[in-house]
Each structure stands twice: as structure tokens, then as C-alpha cells.
CSV table of C-alpha atoms and ligand atoms in Angstrom, one decimal:
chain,number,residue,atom,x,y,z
A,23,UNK,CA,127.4,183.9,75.4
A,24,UNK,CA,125.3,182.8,78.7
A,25,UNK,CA,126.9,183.9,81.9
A,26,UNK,CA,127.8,181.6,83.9
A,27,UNK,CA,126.5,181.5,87.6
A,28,UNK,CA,128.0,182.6,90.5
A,29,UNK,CA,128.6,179.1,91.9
A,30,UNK,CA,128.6,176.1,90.3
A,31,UNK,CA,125.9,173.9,91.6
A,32,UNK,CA,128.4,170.8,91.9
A,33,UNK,CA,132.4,170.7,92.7
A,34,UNK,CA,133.7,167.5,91.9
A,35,UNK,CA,137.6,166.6,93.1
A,36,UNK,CA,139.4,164.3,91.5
A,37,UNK,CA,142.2,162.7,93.4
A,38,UNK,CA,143.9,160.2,91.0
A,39,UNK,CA,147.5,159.8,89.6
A,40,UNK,CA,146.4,160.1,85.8
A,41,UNK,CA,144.8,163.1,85.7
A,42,UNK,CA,145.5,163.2,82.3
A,43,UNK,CA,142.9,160.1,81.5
A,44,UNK,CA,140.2,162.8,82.2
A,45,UNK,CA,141.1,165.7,80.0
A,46,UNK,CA,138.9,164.6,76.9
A,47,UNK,CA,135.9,163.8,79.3
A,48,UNK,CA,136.1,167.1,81.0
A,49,UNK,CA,135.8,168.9,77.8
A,50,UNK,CA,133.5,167.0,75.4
A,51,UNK,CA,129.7,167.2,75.1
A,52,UNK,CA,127.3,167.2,78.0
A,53,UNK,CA,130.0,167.1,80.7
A,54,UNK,CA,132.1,170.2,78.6
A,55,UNK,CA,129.2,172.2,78.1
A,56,UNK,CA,127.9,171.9,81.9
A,57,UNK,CA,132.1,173.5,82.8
A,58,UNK,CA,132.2,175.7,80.2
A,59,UNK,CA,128.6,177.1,81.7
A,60,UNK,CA,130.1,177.5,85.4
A,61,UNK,CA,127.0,174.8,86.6
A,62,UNK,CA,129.9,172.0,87.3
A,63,UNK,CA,133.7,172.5,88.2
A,64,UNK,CA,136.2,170.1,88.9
A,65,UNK,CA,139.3,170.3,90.2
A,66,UNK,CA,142.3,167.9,90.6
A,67,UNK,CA,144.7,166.6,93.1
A,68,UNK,CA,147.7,164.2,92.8
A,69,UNK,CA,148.7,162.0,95.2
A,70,UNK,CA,152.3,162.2,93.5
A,71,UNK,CA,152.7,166.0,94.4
A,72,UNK,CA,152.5,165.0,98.1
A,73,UNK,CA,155.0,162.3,98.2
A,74,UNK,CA,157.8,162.6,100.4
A,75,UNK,CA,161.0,161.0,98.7
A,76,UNK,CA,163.7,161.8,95.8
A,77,UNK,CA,161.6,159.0,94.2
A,78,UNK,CA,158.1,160.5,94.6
A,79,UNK,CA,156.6,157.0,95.4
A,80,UNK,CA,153.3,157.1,96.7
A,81,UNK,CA,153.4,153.1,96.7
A,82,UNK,CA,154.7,150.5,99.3
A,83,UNK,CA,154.6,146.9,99.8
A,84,UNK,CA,151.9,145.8,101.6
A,85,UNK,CA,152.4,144.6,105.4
A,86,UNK,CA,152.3,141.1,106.0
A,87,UNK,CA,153.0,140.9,102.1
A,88,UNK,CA,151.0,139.8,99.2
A,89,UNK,CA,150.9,140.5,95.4
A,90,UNK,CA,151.3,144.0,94.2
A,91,UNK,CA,151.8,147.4,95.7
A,92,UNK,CA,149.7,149.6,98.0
A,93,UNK,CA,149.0,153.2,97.8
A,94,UNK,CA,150.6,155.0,101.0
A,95,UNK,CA,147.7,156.8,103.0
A,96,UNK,CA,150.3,159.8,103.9
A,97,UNK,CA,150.7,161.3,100.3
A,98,UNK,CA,146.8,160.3,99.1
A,99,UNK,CA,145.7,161.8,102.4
A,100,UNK,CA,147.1,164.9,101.6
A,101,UNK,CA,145.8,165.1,98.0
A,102,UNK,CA,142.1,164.5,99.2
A,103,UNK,CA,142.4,167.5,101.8
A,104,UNK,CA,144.1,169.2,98.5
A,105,UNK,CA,140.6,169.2,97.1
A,106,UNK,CA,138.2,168.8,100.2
A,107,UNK,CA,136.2,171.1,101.6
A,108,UNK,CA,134.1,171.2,105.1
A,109,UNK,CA,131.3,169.2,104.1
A,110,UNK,CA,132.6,167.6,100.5
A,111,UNK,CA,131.1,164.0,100.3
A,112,UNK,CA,133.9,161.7,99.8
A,113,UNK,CA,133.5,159.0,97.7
A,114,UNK,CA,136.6,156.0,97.1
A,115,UNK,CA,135.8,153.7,93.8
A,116,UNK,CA,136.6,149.6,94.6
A,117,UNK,CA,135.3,147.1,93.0
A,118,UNK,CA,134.2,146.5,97.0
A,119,UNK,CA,132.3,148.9,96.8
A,120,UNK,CA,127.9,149.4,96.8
A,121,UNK,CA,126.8,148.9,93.1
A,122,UNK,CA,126.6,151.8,90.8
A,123,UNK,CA,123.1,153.2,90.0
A,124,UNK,CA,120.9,155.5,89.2
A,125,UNK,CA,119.7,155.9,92.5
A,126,UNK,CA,123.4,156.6,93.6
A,127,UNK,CA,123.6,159.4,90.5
A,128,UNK,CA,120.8,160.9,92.1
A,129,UNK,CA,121.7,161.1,95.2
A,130,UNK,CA,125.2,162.3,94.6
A,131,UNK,CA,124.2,164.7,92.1
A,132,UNK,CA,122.1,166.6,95.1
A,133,UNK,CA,125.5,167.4,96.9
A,134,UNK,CA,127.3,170.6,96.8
A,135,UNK,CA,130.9,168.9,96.5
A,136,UNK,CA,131.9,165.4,96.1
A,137,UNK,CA,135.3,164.2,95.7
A,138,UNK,CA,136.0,160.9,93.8
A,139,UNK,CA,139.3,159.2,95.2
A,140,UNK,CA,140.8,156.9,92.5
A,141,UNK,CA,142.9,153.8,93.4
A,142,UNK,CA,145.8,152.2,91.4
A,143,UNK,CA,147.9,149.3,92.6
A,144,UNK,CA,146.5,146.8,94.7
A,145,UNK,CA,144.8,148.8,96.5
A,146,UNK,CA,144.8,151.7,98.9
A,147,UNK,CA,146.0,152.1,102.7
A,148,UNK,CA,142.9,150.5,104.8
A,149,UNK,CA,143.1,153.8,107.2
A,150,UNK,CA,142.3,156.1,104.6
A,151,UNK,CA,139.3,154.5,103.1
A,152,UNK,CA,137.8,154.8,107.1
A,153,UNK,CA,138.0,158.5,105.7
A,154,UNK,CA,135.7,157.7,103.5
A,155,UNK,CA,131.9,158.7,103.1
A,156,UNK,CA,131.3,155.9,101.1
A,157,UNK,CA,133.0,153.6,98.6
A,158,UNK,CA,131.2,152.4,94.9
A,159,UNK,CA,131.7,149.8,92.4
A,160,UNK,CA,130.8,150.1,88.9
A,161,UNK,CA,130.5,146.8,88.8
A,162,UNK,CA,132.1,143.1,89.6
A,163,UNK,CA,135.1,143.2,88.0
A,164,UNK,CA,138.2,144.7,89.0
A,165,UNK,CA,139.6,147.7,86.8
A,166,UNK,CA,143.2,148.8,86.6
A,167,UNK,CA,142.5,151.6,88.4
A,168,UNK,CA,139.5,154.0,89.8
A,169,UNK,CA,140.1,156.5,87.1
A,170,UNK,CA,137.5,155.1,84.6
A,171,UNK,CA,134.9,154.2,87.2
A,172,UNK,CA,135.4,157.4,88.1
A,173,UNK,CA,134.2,159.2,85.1
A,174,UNK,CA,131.7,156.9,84.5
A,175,UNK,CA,130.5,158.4,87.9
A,176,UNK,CA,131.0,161.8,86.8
A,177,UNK,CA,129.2,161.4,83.7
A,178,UNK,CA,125.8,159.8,85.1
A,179,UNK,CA,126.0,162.5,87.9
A,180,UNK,CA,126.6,165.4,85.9
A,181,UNK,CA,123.7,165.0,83.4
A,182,UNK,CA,121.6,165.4,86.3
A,183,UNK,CA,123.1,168.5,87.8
A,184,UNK,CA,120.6,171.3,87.2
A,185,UNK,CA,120.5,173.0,84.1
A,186,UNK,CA,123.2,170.3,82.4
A,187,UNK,CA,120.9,168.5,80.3
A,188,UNK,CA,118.2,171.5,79.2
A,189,UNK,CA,115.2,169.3,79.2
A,190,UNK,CA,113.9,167.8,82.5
A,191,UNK,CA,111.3,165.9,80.7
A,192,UNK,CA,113.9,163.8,79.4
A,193,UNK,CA,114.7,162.0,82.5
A,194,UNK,CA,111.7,160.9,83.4
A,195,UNK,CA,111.7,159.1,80.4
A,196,UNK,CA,114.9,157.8,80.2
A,197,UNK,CA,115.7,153.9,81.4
A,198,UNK,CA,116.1,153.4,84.9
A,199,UNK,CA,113.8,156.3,86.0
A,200,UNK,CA,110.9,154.1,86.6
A,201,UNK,CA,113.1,151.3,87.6
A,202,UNK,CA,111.9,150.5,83.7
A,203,UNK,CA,114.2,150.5,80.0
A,204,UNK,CA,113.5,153.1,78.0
A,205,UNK,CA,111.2,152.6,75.0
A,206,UNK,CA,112.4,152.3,71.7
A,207,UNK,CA,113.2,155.5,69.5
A,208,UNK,CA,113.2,156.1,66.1
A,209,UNK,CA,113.9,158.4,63.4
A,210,UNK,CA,114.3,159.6,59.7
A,211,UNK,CA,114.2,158.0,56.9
A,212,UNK,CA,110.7,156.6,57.5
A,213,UNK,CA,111.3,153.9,55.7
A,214,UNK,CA,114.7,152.1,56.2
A,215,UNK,CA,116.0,148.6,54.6
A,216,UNK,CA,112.7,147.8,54.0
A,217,UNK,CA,112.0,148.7,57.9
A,218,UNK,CA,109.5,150.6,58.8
A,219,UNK,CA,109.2,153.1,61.7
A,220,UNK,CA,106.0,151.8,63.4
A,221,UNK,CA,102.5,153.8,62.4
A,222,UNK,CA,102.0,154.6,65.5
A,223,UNK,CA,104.6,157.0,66.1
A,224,UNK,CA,103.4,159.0,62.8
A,225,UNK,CA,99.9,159.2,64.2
A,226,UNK,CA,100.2,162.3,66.3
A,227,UNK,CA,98.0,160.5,68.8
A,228,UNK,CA,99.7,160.8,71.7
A,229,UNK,CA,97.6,159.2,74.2
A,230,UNK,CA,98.1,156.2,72.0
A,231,UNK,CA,102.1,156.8,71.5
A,232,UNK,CA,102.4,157.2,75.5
A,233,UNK,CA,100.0,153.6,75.6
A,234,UNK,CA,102.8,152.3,72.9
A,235,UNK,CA,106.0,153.5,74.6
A,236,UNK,CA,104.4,152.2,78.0
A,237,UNK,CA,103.9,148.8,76.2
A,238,UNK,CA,107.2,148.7,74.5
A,239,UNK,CA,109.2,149.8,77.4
A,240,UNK,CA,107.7,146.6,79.7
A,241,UNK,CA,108.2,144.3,76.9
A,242,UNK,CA,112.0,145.3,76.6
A,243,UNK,CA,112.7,145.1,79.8
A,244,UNK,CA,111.1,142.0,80.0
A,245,UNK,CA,113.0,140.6,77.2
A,246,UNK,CA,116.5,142.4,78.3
A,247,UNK,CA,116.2,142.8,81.8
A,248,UNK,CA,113.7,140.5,83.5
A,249,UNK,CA,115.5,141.4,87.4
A,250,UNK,CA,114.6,145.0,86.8
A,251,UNK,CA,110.8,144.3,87.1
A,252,UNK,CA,111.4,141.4,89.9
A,253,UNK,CA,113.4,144.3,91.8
A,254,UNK,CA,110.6,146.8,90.9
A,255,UNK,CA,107.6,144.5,92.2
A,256,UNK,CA,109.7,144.1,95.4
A,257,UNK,CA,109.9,147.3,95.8
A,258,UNK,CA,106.3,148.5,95.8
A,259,UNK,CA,105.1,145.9,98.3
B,24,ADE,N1,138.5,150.3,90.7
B,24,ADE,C1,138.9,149.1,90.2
B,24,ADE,N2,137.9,148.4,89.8
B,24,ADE,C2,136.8,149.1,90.1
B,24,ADE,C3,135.4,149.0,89.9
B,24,ADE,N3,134.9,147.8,89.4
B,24,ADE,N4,134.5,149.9,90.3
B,24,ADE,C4,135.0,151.1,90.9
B,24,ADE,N5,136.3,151.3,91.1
B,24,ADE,C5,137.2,150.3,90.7
């Protein structure tokens, strides 16, 4: 069995009151294997430990009242310093929040710790999101609560931890990198439903499958995702 290192190279904190919802992320395929290795570790905090009553409510009705419940800052507070630590990047999911993207991955994959506070409810307390080192949506619509945005997060991120995936090459390639979709891919049989896998790829040319991917990779996103190039020609101006 590999050793695992010393320190993992990301700590993620969860802060959520379903910790449950993550058990079969944490310890399936790329995101299981990346724990199991010591590269990512993630710990959990719930706001439901911190609360104050015989109830154990962490919810109130919102001031100046409205649908719904709101998520008390006192008890959240307390389960984000749970799991903070001096310099952890702390991140709230909202559906107000900046778009999800690779770019975002990227970024946040580069930290030492993040911590993902998930709302439920309505919402959360205002004065604890002004904790907050930034807030992201996965995208416009509004989930029952952060937990699945948040693994979604944790997912994108933690294939780009180093050492997580094994080969680098592989995100160069993949779709988004170049602000492009990734080519098509194909495997055996050869020959499938009367579809062939195009010649090209059995060629062992591969000047001519790079040219080919290139191509193929334009024309899908073309086809698929015509604001990807418009947002990729703006961007090299
Ligand atoms: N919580 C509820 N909806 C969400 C969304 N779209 N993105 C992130 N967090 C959320």
C-alpha cells in the first residue's frame, strides 16, 4: 500500500446539517481514492451540535417575516469555527452566488483549506455570509439546500488536487481547459451497430489524430455550445 503524505494537500470542511448526504461521495472513486491516499481530508461540522435549546433548533423566523425559516448565525457560526482554521478560504453556496466553473475549481483547488458552508431553509442569517470569503452558485436555480452544490464543488476541485487524478495530461485535454468541449472518444468494438469508430483514430498518425480532435472539438462546441467560443474570442482581445 502507498503511504500516504504527511499533509494532505487540501482540507475541505463541511458545515451542513446532513452530513450524512456525503458519505457515499466521500468514499467512492476519484474522491475515495484521493482520502484514502492522505492527498484530501475532509472534516465535518454541524450546525445542530451548537444549538442552544432543548429543541436544538438552529432555525428562526425571519425578521420582518416572509416565507420559510432562516438559519440562526449563532449555532452555524460556531460550526464554521468548528472546522476553520487561520487562513481556511470560506466559501457559502446560494444560488446568489458567482457561477460555478472551471476557473473557480482551479482556483480553489490551489488552497490549503477551504470550508464549504451549506444552507437549508430559506436561507442563512445575512451577518454570517459577511463572514464569508466568497459565495457560489452551481447554477440558476434554487436547490433544497447547499449540500449537493456542495459536492458538486468538491468533486470538480478534488480531481485537480495534485496527485488525485494520476495523469496531468488529462486535463489539458479535457472540456473547459481551453475554454473548448472535449473531443469525441471512442472505443472497442471497432465496429458497433454498423458504426464505425472513424479511421483516423486507427491510423497511429498522431499529428493527424491531434489535427482531428482539434477539428472535432471546435465543431462540438460549436454545435453544443456556441457561447463558449463567443466568451473565448472575448477573451483573447
Ligand atoms: N443552494 C441552493 N441552491 C443553490 C445553487 N443553485 N447553488 C449553490 N448552492 C445552492
Amino acid at each position: 500500500m502507498r503511504r500516504a503524505p504527511a499533509r494532505p494537500s487540501l482540507r475541505v470542511g463541511i458545515v451542513t446539517l446532513a452530513p450524512e448526504m456525503f458519505a457515499s461521495v466521500l468514499a467512492t472513486g476519484l474522491i475515495g481514492r484521493a482520502i484514502r491516499a492522505g492527498l484530501l481530508e475532509a472534516a465535518f461540522a454541524n450546525p445542530r451540535d451548537y444549538a442552544r435549546d432543548a429543541h436544538r433548533r438552529v432555525d428562526a423566523r425571519p425578521y420582518g417575516g416572509g416565507p420559510g425559516m432562516v438559519l440562526m448565525p449563532g449555532p452555524l457560526d460556531a460550526a464554521i469555527r468548528q472546522v476553520a482554521k487561520r487562513g481556511s478560504w470560506i466559501v457559502g453556496l446560494s444560488p446568489r452566488g458567482r457561477p460555478f466553473g472551471a476557473p473557480t475549481a482551479s482556483r480553489l483547488a490551489k488552497k490549503k483549506q477551504i470550508v464549504l458552508v451549506c444552507g437549508r431553509y430559506e436561507g442563512l442569517d445575512e451577518r454570517v455570509c459577511e463572514s464569508f470569503d466568497e459565495e457560489i452558485s452551481i447554477g440558476d436555480y434554487v436547490l433544497s439546500g447547499g449540500e449537493v452544490a456542495a459536492m458538486a464543488v468538491l468533486d470538480a476541485v478534488a480531481r485537480l488536487v495534485p496527485g488525485a487524478m494520476g495523469n496531468a495530461s488529462s486535463f489539458a485535454e479535457e472540456s473547459f481547459a481551453d475554454g473548448l468541449l472535449e473531443y469525441p472518444q471512442y472505443t472497442r468494438p471497432r465496429v458497433w451497430r454498423g458504426k464505425r469508430v472513424p479511421a483516423v483514430l486507427l491510423s497511429g498518425n498522431h499529428a493527424r489524430i491531434g489535427d482531428w480532435r482539434r477539428r472535432k472539438s471546435l465543431e462540438l462546441t460549436r454545435r453544443l455550445r456556441p457561447d463558449l467560443l463567443l466568451a473565448r474570442k472575448s477573451s483573447k482581445v
